[in-house]
CSV table of C-alpha atoms in Angstrom, one decimal:
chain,number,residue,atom,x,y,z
A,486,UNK,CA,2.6,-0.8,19.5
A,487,UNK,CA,1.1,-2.6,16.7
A,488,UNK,CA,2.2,-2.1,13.3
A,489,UNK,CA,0.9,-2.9,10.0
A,490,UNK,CA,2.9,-1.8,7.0
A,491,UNK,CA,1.4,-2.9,3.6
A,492,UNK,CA,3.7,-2.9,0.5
A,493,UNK,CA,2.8,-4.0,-3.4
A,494,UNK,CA,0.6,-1.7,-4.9
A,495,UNK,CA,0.9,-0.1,-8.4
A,496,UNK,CA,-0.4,0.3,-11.9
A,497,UNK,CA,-1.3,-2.8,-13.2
A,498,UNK,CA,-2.8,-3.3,-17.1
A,499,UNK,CA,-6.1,-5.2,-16.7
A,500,UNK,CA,-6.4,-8.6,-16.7
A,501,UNK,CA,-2.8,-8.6,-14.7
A,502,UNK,CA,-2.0,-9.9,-11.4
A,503,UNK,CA,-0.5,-8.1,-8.4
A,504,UNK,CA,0.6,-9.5,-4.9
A,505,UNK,CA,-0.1,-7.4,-1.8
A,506,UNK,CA,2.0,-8.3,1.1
A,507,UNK,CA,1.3,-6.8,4.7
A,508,UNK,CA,3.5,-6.9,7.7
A,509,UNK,CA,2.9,-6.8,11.2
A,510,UNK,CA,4.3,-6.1,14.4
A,511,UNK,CA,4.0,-5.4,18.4
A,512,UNK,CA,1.0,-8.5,18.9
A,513,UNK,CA,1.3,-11.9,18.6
A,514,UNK,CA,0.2,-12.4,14.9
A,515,UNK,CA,-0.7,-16.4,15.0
A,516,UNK,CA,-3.4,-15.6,17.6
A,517,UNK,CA,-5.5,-13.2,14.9
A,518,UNK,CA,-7.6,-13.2,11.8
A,519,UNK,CA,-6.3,-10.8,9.5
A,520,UNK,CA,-8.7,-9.1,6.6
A,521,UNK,CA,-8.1,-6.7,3.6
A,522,UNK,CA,-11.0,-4.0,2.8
A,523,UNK,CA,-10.2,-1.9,0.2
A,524,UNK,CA,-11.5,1.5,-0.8
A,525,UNK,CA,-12.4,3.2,-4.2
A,526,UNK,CA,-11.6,6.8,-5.1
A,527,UNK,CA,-14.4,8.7,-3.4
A,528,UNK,CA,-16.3,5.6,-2.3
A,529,UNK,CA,-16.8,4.1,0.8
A,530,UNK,CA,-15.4,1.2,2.4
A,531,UNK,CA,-15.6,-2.4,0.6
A,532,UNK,CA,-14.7,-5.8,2.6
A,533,UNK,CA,-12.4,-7.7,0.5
A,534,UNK,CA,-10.9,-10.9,2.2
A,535,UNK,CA,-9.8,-12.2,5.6
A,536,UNK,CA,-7.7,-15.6,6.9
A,537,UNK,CA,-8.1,-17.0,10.5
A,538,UNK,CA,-5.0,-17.0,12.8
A,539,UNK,CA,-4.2,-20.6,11.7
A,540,UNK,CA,-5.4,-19.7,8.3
A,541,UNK,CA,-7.9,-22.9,9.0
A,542,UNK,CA,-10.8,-20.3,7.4
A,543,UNK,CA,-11.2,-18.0,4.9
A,544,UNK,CA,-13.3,-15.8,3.3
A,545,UNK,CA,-14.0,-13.8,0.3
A,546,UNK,CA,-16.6,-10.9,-1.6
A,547,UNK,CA,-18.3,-11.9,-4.1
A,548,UNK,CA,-16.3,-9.1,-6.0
A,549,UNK,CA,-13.3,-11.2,-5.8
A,550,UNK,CA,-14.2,-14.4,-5.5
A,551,UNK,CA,-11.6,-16.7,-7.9
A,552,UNK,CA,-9.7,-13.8,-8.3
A,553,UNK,CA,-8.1,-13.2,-5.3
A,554,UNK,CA,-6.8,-15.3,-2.8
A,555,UNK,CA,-5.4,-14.6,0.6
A,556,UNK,CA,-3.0,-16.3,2.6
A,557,UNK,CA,-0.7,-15.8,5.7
A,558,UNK,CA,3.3,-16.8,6.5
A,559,UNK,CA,3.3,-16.7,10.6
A,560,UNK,CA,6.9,-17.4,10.7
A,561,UNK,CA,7.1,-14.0,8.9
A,562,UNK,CA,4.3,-12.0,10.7
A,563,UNK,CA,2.6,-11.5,6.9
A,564,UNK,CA,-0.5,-11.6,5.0
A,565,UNK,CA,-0.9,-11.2,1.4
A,566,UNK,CA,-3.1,-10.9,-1.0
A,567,UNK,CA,-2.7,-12.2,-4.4
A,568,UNK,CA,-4.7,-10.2,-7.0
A,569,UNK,CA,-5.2,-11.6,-11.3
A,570,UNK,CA,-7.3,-10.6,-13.8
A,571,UNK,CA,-7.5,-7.6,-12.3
A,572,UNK,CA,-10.2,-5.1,-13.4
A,573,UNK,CA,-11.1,-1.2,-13.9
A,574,UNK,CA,-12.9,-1.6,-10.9
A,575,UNK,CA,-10.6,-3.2,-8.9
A,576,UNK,CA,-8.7,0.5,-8.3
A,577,UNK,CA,-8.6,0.9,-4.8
A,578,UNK,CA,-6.4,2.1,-1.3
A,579,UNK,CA,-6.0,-1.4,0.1
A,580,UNK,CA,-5.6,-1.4,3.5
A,581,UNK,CA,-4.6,-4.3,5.7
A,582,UNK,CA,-6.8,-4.6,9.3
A,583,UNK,CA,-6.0,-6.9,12.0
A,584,UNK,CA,-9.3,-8.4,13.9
A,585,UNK,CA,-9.7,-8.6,17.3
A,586,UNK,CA,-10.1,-12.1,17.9
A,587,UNK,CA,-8.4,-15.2,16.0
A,588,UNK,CA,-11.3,-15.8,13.7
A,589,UNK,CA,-13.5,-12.6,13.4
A,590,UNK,CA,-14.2,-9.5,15.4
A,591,UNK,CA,-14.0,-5.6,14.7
A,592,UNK,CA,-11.2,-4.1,12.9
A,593,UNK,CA,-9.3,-2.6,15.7
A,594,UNK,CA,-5.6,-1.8,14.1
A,595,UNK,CA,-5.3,-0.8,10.2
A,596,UNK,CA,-2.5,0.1,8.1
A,597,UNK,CA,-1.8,3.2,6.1
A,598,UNK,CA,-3.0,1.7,2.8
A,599,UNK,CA,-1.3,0.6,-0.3
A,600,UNK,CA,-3.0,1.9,-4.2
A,601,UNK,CA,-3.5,-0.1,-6.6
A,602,UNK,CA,-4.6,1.5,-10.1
A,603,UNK,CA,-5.7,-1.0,-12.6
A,604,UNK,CA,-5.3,0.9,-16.3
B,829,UNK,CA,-24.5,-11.8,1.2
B,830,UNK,CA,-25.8,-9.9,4.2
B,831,UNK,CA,-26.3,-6.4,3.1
B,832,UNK,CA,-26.3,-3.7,5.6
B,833,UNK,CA,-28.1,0.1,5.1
B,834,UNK,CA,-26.8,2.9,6.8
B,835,UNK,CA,-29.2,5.9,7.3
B,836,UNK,CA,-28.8,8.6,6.9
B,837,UNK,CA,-26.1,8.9,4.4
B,838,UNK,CA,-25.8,12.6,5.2
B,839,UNK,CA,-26.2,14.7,8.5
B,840,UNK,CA,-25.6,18.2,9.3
B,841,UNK,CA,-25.2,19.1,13.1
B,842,UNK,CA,-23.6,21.6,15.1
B,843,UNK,CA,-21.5,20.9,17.6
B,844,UNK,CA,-22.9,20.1,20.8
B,845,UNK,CA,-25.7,18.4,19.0
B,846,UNK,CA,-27.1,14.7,19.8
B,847,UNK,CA,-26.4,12.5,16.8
B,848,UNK,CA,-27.8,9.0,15.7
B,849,UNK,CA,-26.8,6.8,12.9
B,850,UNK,CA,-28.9,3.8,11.9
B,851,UNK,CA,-28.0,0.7,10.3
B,852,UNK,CA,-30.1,-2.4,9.2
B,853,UNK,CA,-29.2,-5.7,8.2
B,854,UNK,CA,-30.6,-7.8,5.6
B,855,UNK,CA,-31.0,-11.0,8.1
B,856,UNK,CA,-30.0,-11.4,11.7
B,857,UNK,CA,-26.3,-10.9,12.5
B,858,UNK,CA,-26.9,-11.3,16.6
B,859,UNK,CA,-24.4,-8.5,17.7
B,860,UNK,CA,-22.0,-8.9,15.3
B,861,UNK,CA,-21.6,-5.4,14.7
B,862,UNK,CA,-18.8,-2.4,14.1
B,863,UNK,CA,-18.7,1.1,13.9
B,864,UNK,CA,-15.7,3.4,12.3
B,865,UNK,CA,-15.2,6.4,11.8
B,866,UNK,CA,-12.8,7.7,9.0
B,867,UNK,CA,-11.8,11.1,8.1
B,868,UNK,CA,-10.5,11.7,4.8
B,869,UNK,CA,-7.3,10.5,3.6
B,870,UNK,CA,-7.0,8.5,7.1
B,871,UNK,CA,-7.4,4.5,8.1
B,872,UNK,CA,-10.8,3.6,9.6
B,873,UNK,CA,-10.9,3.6,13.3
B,874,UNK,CA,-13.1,1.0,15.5
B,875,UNK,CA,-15.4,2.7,17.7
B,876,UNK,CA,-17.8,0.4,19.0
B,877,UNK,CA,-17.6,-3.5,18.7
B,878,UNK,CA,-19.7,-6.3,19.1
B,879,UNK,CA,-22.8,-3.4,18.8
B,880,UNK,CA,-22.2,-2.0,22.2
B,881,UNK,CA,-18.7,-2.5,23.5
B,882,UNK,CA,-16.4,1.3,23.3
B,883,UNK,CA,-12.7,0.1,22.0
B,884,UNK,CA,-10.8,1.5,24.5
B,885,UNK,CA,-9.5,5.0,24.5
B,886,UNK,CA,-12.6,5.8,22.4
B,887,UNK,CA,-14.5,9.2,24.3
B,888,UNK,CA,-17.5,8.2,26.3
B,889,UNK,CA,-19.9,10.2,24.0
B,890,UNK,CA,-20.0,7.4,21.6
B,891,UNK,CA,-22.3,4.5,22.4
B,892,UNK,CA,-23.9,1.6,20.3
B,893,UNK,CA,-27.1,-0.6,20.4
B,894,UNK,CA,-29.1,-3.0,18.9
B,895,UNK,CA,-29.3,-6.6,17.8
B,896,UNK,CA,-31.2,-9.2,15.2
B,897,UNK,CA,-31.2,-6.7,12.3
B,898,UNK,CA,-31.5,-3.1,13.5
B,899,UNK,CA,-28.3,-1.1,15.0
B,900,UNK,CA,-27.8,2.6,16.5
B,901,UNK,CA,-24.3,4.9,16.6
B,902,UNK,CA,-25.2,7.4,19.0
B,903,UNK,CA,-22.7,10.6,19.8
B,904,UNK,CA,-24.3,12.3,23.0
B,905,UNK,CA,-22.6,15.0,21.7
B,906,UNK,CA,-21.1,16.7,18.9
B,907,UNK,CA,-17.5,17.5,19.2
B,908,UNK,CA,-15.1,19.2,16.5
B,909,UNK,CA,-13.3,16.2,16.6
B,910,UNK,CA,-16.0,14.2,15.3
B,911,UNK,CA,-16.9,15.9,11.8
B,912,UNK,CA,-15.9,12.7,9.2
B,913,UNK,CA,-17.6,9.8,8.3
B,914,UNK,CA,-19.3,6.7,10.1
B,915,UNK,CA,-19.5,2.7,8.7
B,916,UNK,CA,-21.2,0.2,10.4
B,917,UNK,CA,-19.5,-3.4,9.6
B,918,UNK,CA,-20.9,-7.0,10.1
B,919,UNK,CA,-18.7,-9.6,10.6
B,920,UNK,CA,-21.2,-12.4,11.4
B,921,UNK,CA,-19.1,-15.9,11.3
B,922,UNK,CA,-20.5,-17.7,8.9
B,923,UNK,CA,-21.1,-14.3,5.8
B,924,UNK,CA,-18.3,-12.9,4.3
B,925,UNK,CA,-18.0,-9.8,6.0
B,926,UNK,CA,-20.2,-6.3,4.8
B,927,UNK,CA,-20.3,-2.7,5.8
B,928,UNK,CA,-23.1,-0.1,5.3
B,929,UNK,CA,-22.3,2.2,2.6
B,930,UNK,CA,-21.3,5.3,5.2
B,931,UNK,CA,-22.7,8.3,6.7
B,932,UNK,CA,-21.1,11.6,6.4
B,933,UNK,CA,-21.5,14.0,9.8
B,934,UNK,CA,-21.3,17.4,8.6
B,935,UNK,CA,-21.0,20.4,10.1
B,936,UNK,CA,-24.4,22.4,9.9
């Protein structure tokens, strides 16, 4: 069964920085792209990053761009996502997706969501 | 940045009722195309991928089409189950990756 468990949210003043970490399990994780998409209170759903399999490709919102970055550790089945200069409108559920092919493809297994609050 | 409209971003139906969601893309994404559906306080779920493939274990009422620029969600119908909210999602190779801003299925 595939498991993702993301871990690193919190309160965070603005301009701060803040790491998200996500963990997998039950697939292969080296053979899949991996994304963050992140949600705002009431709002709907807002792509945020996603890394390749071999972390050869990434890609970014405009939203984020030089902000965040995302990379992956395949010896330990993780993604992150390292957040600064944070802003108000950076407050989100984060959730972790892994995509159905190494590169792109739908979202097919999610995690439970980590919040971050930026205030 | 490909922008994709969802319409409408509102429906009431009862159930039993044939429902269809549009969404549009701002420049041609092929059939690089996702549907969700989230209910509130929950993880999206993939439906449909690559516009017309059903993710397995995903009822047979649910069905997608389209290509270029225009997409349907279509649910042949209306179950309890299915009260909660749609996205559609592009994830076209070389974009960074958008989804339509949502469409809430309510019950009429």
């Amino acid at each position: 069964e595939v498991q993702l468990v993301e871990s690193g949210g919190g309160l965070v003043q603005p301009g701060g920085s803040l790491r998200l970490s996500c963990t997998a399990s039950g697939f292969t994780f080296r053979s899949y792209g991996m994304s963050w998409v992140r949600q705002a209170p009431g709002k709907g759903l807002e792509f945020v990053s996603a890394i390749s399999g071999g972390a050869a490709s990434t890609d970014y919102a405009d939203s984020v761009k030089g902000r965040f970055t995302i990379s992956r550790d395949n010896s330990r089945n993780t993604v992150f996502l390292d957040m600064i200069s944070v802003r108000a409108e950076d407050t989100a559920v984060y959730y972790c997706a892994k995509a159905q092919l190494e590169r792109r493809g739908g979202l097919d297994n999610w995690g439970q969501g980590t919040l971050v609050a930026v205030s | 940045d490909i922008q994709m409209t969802q319409s409408p971003s509102t429906l009431s139906a009862s159930v039993g009722d044939r429902v269809t969601i549009t969404c549009r893309a701002s420049q041609s994404i092929s059939t690089w195309l996702a549907w969700y559906q989230q209910k509130p306080g929950k993880a999206p779920k993939l439906l449909i991928y690559k516009a017309s493939y059903l993710e397995g274990g995903v009822p047979s009422r649910f069905s997608g089409s389209g290509s270029g620029t225009e997409f349907t969600l279509t649910i042949s119908s209306l179950q309890p189950d299915d009260f909660a909210t749609y996205y559609c999602q592009q994830y076209n190779s070389y974009s960074p990756w958008t989804f339509g801003q949502g469409t809430k299925v309510e019950i009429k």
